[in-house]
Tab-separated table of C-alpha atoms in Angstrom:
chain	number	residue	atom	x	y	z
A	112	MET	CA	0.242	-18.590	-17.065
A	113	GLN	CA	1.095	-14.920	-16.628
A	114	ILE	CA	3.043	-13.718	-19.669
A	115	SER	CA	5.607	-11.002	-19.055
A	116	ARG	CA	5.799	-8.190	-21.534
A	117	HIS	CA	8.616	-5.812	-22.308
A	118	VAL	CA	7.530	-2.255	-21.557
A	119	PRO	CA	9.574	0.619	-23.006
A	120	GLU	CA	10.758	2.999	-20.292
A	121	SER	CA	8.648	5.842	-21.651
A	122	GLN	CA	5.505	3.730	-21.239
A	123	ILE	CA	5.802	2.619	-17.604
A	124	THR	CA	2.400	3.310	-16.045
A	125	LEU	CA	1.284	3.864	-12.456
A	126	GLY	CA	-2.232	3.183	-11.216
A	127	ILE	CA	-3.788	4.092	-7.876
A	128	VAL	CA	-6.351	2.051	-5.987
A	129	LEU	CA	-8.112	4.255	-3.415
A	130	THR	CA	-10.503	2.499	-1.044
A	131	VAL	CA	-13.146	4.630	0.653
A	132	TYR	CA	-15.441	3.995	3.597
A	133	ASN	CA	-17.314	6.670	5.577
A	134	ALA	CA	-14.607	9.283	5.130
A	135	GLU	CA	-16.674	12.362	4.312
A	136	ALA	CA	-14.793	14.483	6.866
A	137	TYR	CA	-11.456	13.906	5.101
A	138	ILE	CA	-12.046	12.611	1.578
A	139	LYS	CA	-12.268	16.083	-0.013
A	140	ASN	CA	-8.726	16.945	1.093
A	141	THR	CA	-7.482	13.524	0.032
A	142	LEU	CA	-8.980	13.822	-3.444
A	143	GLN	CA	-7.807	17.394	-3.791
A	144	SER	CA	-4.223	16.286	-3.151
A	145	LEU	CA	-4.707	13.758	-5.965
A	146	ARG	CA	-6.111	16.408	-8.300
A	147	LEU	CA	-3.089	18.632	-7.612
A	148	GLN	CA	-0.506	16.038	-8.635
A	149	ARG	CA	2.165	17.491	-10.914
A	150	VAL	CA	1.767	14.315	-12.990
A	151	PHE	CA	-1.674	12.703	-12.769
A	152	PRO	CA	-1.778	8.889	-12.380
A	153	ASP	CA	-2.372	6.830	-15.508
A	154	GLU	CA	-5.486	5.492	-13.800
A	155	VAL	CA	-7.280	5.885	-10.480
A	156	ILE	CA	-9.648	3.177	-9.267
A	157	ILE	CA	-11.821	4.456	-6.417
A	158	VAL	CA	-13.637	1.670	-4.576
A	159	ASP	CA	-16.381	2.787	-2.199
A	160	ASP	CA	-16.980	-0.014	0.300
A	161	CYS	CA	-20.696	0.709	0.749
A	162	SER	CA	-20.298	3.977	2.685
A	163	THR	CA	-23.323	5.161	4.631
A	164	ASP	CA	-22.300	8.845	4.563
A	165	LYS	CA	-21.663	11.208	1.629
A	166	SER	CA	-18.259	9.772	0.682
A	167	LEU	CA	-19.389	8.224	-2.603
A	168	GLN	CA	-21.138	11.393	-3.767
A	169	ILE	CA	-18.077	13.484	-2.929
A	170	CYS	CA	-15.914	11.133	-5.006
A	171	ARG	CA	-18.321	11.434	-7.936
A	172	ASP	CA	-18.487	15.231	-7.658
A	173	LEU	CA	-14.720	15.757	-7.480
A	174	MET	CA	-13.367	12.945	-9.669
A	175	GLY	CA	-16.227	11.590	-11.758
A	176	GLN	CA	-15.496	13.723	-14.828
A	177	ASN	CA	-11.856	12.647	-15.124
A	178	GLN	CA	-11.415	10.060	-17.884
A	179	ASN	CA	-8.554	8.424	-15.973
A	180	VAL	CA	-10.796	7.736	-12.968
A	181	VAL	CA	-13.089	4.748	-12.427
A	182	ILE	CA	-15.443	4.796	-9.432
A	183	VAL	CA	-16.701	1.434	-8.193
A	184	SER	CA	-19.533	1.264	-5.656
A	185	LYS	CA	-19.706	-2.046	-3.810
A	186	ALA	CA	-23.138	-3.400	-2.887
A	187	LYS	CA	-21.927	-4.802	0.434
A	188	ASN	CA	-19.400	-3.626	2.987
A	189	GLU	CA	-16.708	-6.318	3.172
A	190	GLY	CA	-13.721	-4.458	4.587
A	191	PRO	CA	-10.607	-2.800	3.143
A	192	GLY	CA	-8.879	-5.992	2.012
A	193	LEU	CA	-11.570	-7.166	-0.374
A	194	ALA	CA	-12.115	-3.577	-1.524
A	195	ARG	CA	-8.433	-3.373	-2.503
A	196	ASN	CA	-8.718	-6.677	-4.352
A	197	THR	CA	-11.689	-5.274	-6.267
A	198	GLY	CA	-9.640	-2.243	-7.273
A	199	PHE	CA	-6.615	-4.316	-8.227
A	200	GLU	CA	-8.751	-6.473	-10.522
A	201	ARG	CA	-9.756	-3.323	-12.423
A	202	CYS	CA	-6.244	-1.879	-12.593
A	203	THR	CA	-4.195	-2.359	-15.773
A	204	SER	CA	-1.098	-0.261	-14.981
A	205	ASP	CA	2.416	-1.652	-14.699
A	206	TYR	CA	2.644	-0.557	-11.045
A	207	VAL	CA	-0.074	-0.189	-8.409
A	208	LEU	CA	-0.238	2.042	-5.343
A	209	PHE	CA	-2.899	1.300	-2.699
A	210	LEU	CA	-3.953	4.495	-0.894
A	211	ASP	CA	-6.150	5.301	2.112
A	212	ASP	CA	-9.091	7.681	2.050
A	213	ASP	CA	-7.887	10.122	4.717
A	214	ASP	CA	-4.219	10.693	3.880
A	215	ILE	CA	-2.695	13.681	2.086
A	216	PHE	CA	-0.307	13.187	-0.824
A	217	SER	CA	2.667	15.270	-1.859
A	218	THR	CA	2.162	16.955	-5.240
A	219	GLU	CA	5.282	15.048	-6.336
A	220	LEU	CA	3.962	11.608	-5.312
A	221	VAL	CA	3.177	10.280	-8.785
A	222	SER	CA	6.002	12.034	-10.647
A	223	GLU	CA	8.675	10.875	-8.178
A	224	LEU	CA	7.426	7.298	-8.141
A	225	LYS	CA	7.102	7.046	-11.915
A	226	ASN	CA	10.577	8.459	-12.353
A	227	LYS	CA	12.139	5.903	-9.996
A	228	ILE	CA	10.215	2.806	-11.070
A	229	THR	CA	10.879	3.625	-14.729
A	230	SER	CA	14.635	3.625	-14.199
A	231	THR	CA	14.903	0.738	-11.700
A	232	LYS	CA	11.816	-1.492	-12.264
A	233	PRO	CA	11.781	-3.062	-8.765
A	234	ASP	CA	9.187	-5.560	-7.583
A	235	VAL	CA	8.411	-3.231	-4.667
A	236	CYS	CA	9.231	0.457	-4.204
A	237	CYS	CA	9.047	1.954	-0.691
A	238	PHE	CA	9.058	5.636	0.259
A	239	LEU	CA	8.965	7.864	3.338
A	240	SER	CA	5.962	9.405	5.062
A	241	GLN	CA	5.048	11.622	7.999
A	242	GLU	CA	2.100	11.592	10.384
A	243	ILE	CA	-0.620	14.230	10.551
A	244	SER	CA	-3.477	14.529	13.027
A	245	ASP	CA	-6.264	16.856	14.095
A	246	LYS	CA	-4.484	16.902	17.455
A	247	PHE	CA	-1.278	18.565	16.230
A	248	SER	CA	-0.609	21.273	13.652
A	249	LYS	CA	2.606	20.099	11.991
A	250	PRO	CA	3.536	16.765	10.378
A	251	ILE	CA	5.603	14.495	12.619
A	252	SER	CA	8.555	12.446	11.390
A	253	VAL	CA	8.266	8.693	11.960
A	254	PRO	CA	11.686	7.115	11.308
A	255	TRP	CA	10.516	3.711	12.563
A	256	TYR	CA	8.214	3.343	9.523
A	257	ILE	CA	11.344	2.410	7.550
A	258	LYS	CA	14.376	1.495	9.628
A	259	LYS	CA	17.124	2.892	7.429
A	260	GLU	CA	19.843	1.515	9.695
A	261	ASN	CA	18.842	-1.997	8.556
A	262	LEU	CA	19.024	-1.220	4.845
A	263	PRO	CA	22.122	-1.561	2.649
A	264	ASN	CA	23.927	1.558	1.532
A	265	LYS	CA	22.196	1.659	-1.837
A	266	LYS	CA	18.703	2.389	-3.114
A	267	LEU	CA	18.052	-0.826	-5.043
A	268	PHE	CA	18.642	-4.074	-3.174
A	269	CYS	CA	17.296	-7.582	-2.611
A	270	PRO	CA	15.667	-8.797	0.641
A	271	ASP	CA	18.758	-10.852	1.547
A	272	GLU	CA	20.705	-7.605	1.948
A	273	VAL	CA	18.376	-6.221	4.620
A	274	LYS	CA	19.833	-6.467	8.114
A	275	GLY	CA	17.335	-8.130	10.455
A	276	SER	CA	14.943	-9.056	7.616
A	277	VAL	CA	12.102	-7.173	5.970
A	278	PHE	CA	9.753	-8.008	8.873
A	279	ASN	CA	11.797	-5.917	11.289
A	280	SER	CA	12.770	-3.188	8.838
A	281	PHE	CA	9.416	-2.152	7.340
A	282	VAL	CA	5.894	-1.695	8.672
A	283	GLY	CA	3.379	-4.112	7.191
A	284	TRP	CA	1.038	-1.681	5.506
A	285	ALA	CA	0.593	-1.124	1.795
A	286	TRP	CA	0.054	2.617	1.337
A	287	ASP	CA	3.744	3.624	1.462
A	288	LYS	CA	4.814	1.051	-1.119
A	289	VAL	CA	4.317	0.584	-4.868
A	290	PHE	CA	3.957	-2.913	-6.289
A	291	LYS	CA	4.738	-4.239	-9.752
A	292	ARG	CA	1.425	-5.561	-11.019
A	293	GLU	CA	2.814	-8.558	-12.955
A	294	TYR	CA	4.828	-9.564	-9.896
A	295	ILE	CA	1.741	-9.516	-7.661
A	296	ILE	CA	-0.185	-11.615	-10.184
A	297	GLU	CA	2.711	-14.062	-10.593
A	298	LYS	CA	2.959	-14.602	-6.821
A	299	LYS	CA	-0.840	-14.813	-6.479
A	300	LEU	CA	-0.930	-12.250	-3.705
A	301	LEU	CA	-4.283	-10.969	-2.443
A	302	PHE	CA	-5.526	-9.100	0.606
A	303	PRO	CA	-7.408	-11.426	2.986
A	304	SER	CA	-10.976	-10.733	4.103
A	305	LEU	CA	-10.048	-9.331	7.510
A	306	ARG	CA	-11.376	-6.085	9.003
A	307	ASN	CA	-7.937	-4.944	10.164
A	308	SER	CA	-4.297	-6.036	9.732
A	309	GLU	CA	-5.206	-7.345	6.259
A	310	ASP	CA	-2.383	-5.422	4.600
A	311	LEU	CA	0.164	-7.108	6.881
A	312	VAL	CA	-0.265	-10.379	4.987
A	313	PHE	CA	-0.066	-8.867	1.509
A	314	THR	CA	2.765	-6.440	2.222
A	315	TYR	CA	5.183	-8.684	4.084
A	316	LEU	CA	4.744	-11.501	1.582
A	317	ALA	CA	5.324	-9.064	-1.284
A	318	LEU	CA	8.557	-7.883	0.349
A	319	ALA	CA	9.776	-11.370	1.328
A	320	LEU	CA	9.087	-12.914	-2.088
A	321	SER	CA	10.545	-10.028	-4.087
A	322	LYS	CA	13.787	-10.077	-6.025
A	323	THR	CA	14.360	-6.336	-5.805
A	324	ILE	CA	13.234	-3.520	-3.494
A	325	TYR	CA	13.831	0.173	-4.108
A	326	CYS	CA	13.749	2.621	-1.204
A	327	LEU	CA	13.025	6.215	-2.164
A	328	ASP	CA	14.338	8.731	0.373
A	329	GLU	CA	11.487	11.218	-0.077
A	330	VAL	CA	8.443	12.039	2.067
A	331	LEU	CA	5.508	11.544	-0.312
A	332	ILE	CA	2.532	10.857	1.980
A	333	PHE	CA	1.199	12.493	5.124
A	334	HIS	CA	-0.519	9.669	6.974
A	335	ARG	CA	-3.498	10.585	9.150
A	336	VAL	CA	-3.621	9.131	12.649
A	337	ASN	CA	-6.154	9.357	15.507
A	338	ARG	CA	-9.106	9.511	13.121
A	339	GLN	CA	-12.381	8.347	14.617
A	340	GLY	CA	-13.931	5.521	12.580
A	341	SER	CA	-10.735	4.494	10.780
A	342	VAL	CA	-9.702	0.862	10.506
A	343	SER	CA	-6.966	1.315	13.097
A	344	SER	CA	-9.377	2.948	15.569
A	345	ARG	CA	-11.792	-0.008	15.264
A	346	LEU	CA	-9.309	-2.730	16.220
A	347	LYS	CA	-11.370	-3.494	19.317
A	348	ASP	CA	-14.284	-4.602	17.116
A	349	HIS	CA	-12.206	-7.414	15.583
A	350	PRO	CA	-9.411	-8.013	18.121
A	351	TRP	CA	-8.323	-11.367	16.695
A	352	ASP	CA	-7.798	-10.206	13.111
A	353	PHE	CA	-4.195	-9.261	13.887
A	354	TYR	CA	-3.501	-12.805	15.087
A	355	SER	CA	-5.309	-14.252	12.060
A	356	ALA	CA	-3.123	-12.127	9.784
A	357	ILE	CA	0.048	-13.459	11.408
A	358	ILE	CA	-1.155	-17.050	11.009
A	359	LEU	CA	-2.011	-16.447	7.337
A	360	ALA	CA	1.411	-14.940	6.643
A	361	LYS	CA	3.153	-17.816	8.431
A	362	SER	CA	1.109	-20.392	6.510
A	363	ARG	CA	2.063	-18.851	3.171
A	364	LEU	CA	5.730	-18.711	4.122
A	365	LYS	CA	5.703	-22.347	5.266
A	366	HIS	CA	4.040	-23.363	2.018
A	367	ASN	CA	7.404	-22.672	0.398
A	368	GLU	CA	9.904	-24.746	2.375
A	369	SER	CA	12.989	-22.861	1.232
A	370	LEU	CA	11.301	-19.529	1.982
A	371	TRP	CA	10.369	-20.656	5.485
A	372	ASP	CA	13.901	-21.906	6.122
A	373	LYS	CA	15.137	-18.503	5.047
A	374	TYR	CA	12.740	-16.389	7.128
A	375	GLU	CA	11.671	-18.579	10.084
A	376	HIS	CA	14.053	-17.035	12.620
A	377	ASP	CA	13.376	-13.443	11.589
A	378	PHE	CA	9.631	-13.985	11.326
A	379	LEU	CA	9.385	-15.501	14.800
A	380	ASN	CA	11.516	-12.700	16.233
A	381	TRP	CA	9.203	-10.176	14.621
């Protein structure tokens, strides 16, 4: 049984799980944006998913000397979901943020998140992001990532207060959300062993099962799109993983009869 513990506000901790796979063209900038944080994370777990390029060595060169950083090198490439699970198992912080290996982070990412989760202690904290790409020079706003028009007129709320349900109001990826570690353990949430769409299962279940969600109205991540070799650009290699993810999410929702009664209509609409 997971035992809850009272954590004084001054001791709320935030850990980052960063999964890496063949990202040598971008990982330096990603790690540099971590190194430049105004407040460094309490711990950073870097999980290299058996990269065949220089990604692992770059991580060791740039982050290996930091005592708050643990670098894990997997012996076999198993995809981003299982790599995130590996990182989560190593993480001991009160809250966990799962990041991608090609994004850029605001220097205020950690300080803003720690400030908000310390004062509100939600199960899930969401925040804003913008898109960046080699194809355009300036970040692009993406209001559909979080549909503010569906959210109540307050920062801290429960899923029942979301108009149109969490499935239609948020995108099912993990990198723009922070999760309370004890909550994830209590609900027995894990990323499935899919090659894409794996975060859909974890993220939507975390939102649907939560008691409280906090939405931070700040752009804290610049999300890279159109990258060759990324998970999203390799959807054609595993075209049925998206469908498998939907079936897994539905199965978990139906496992809890009251939860399925609550979300069936919205889930099917989504």
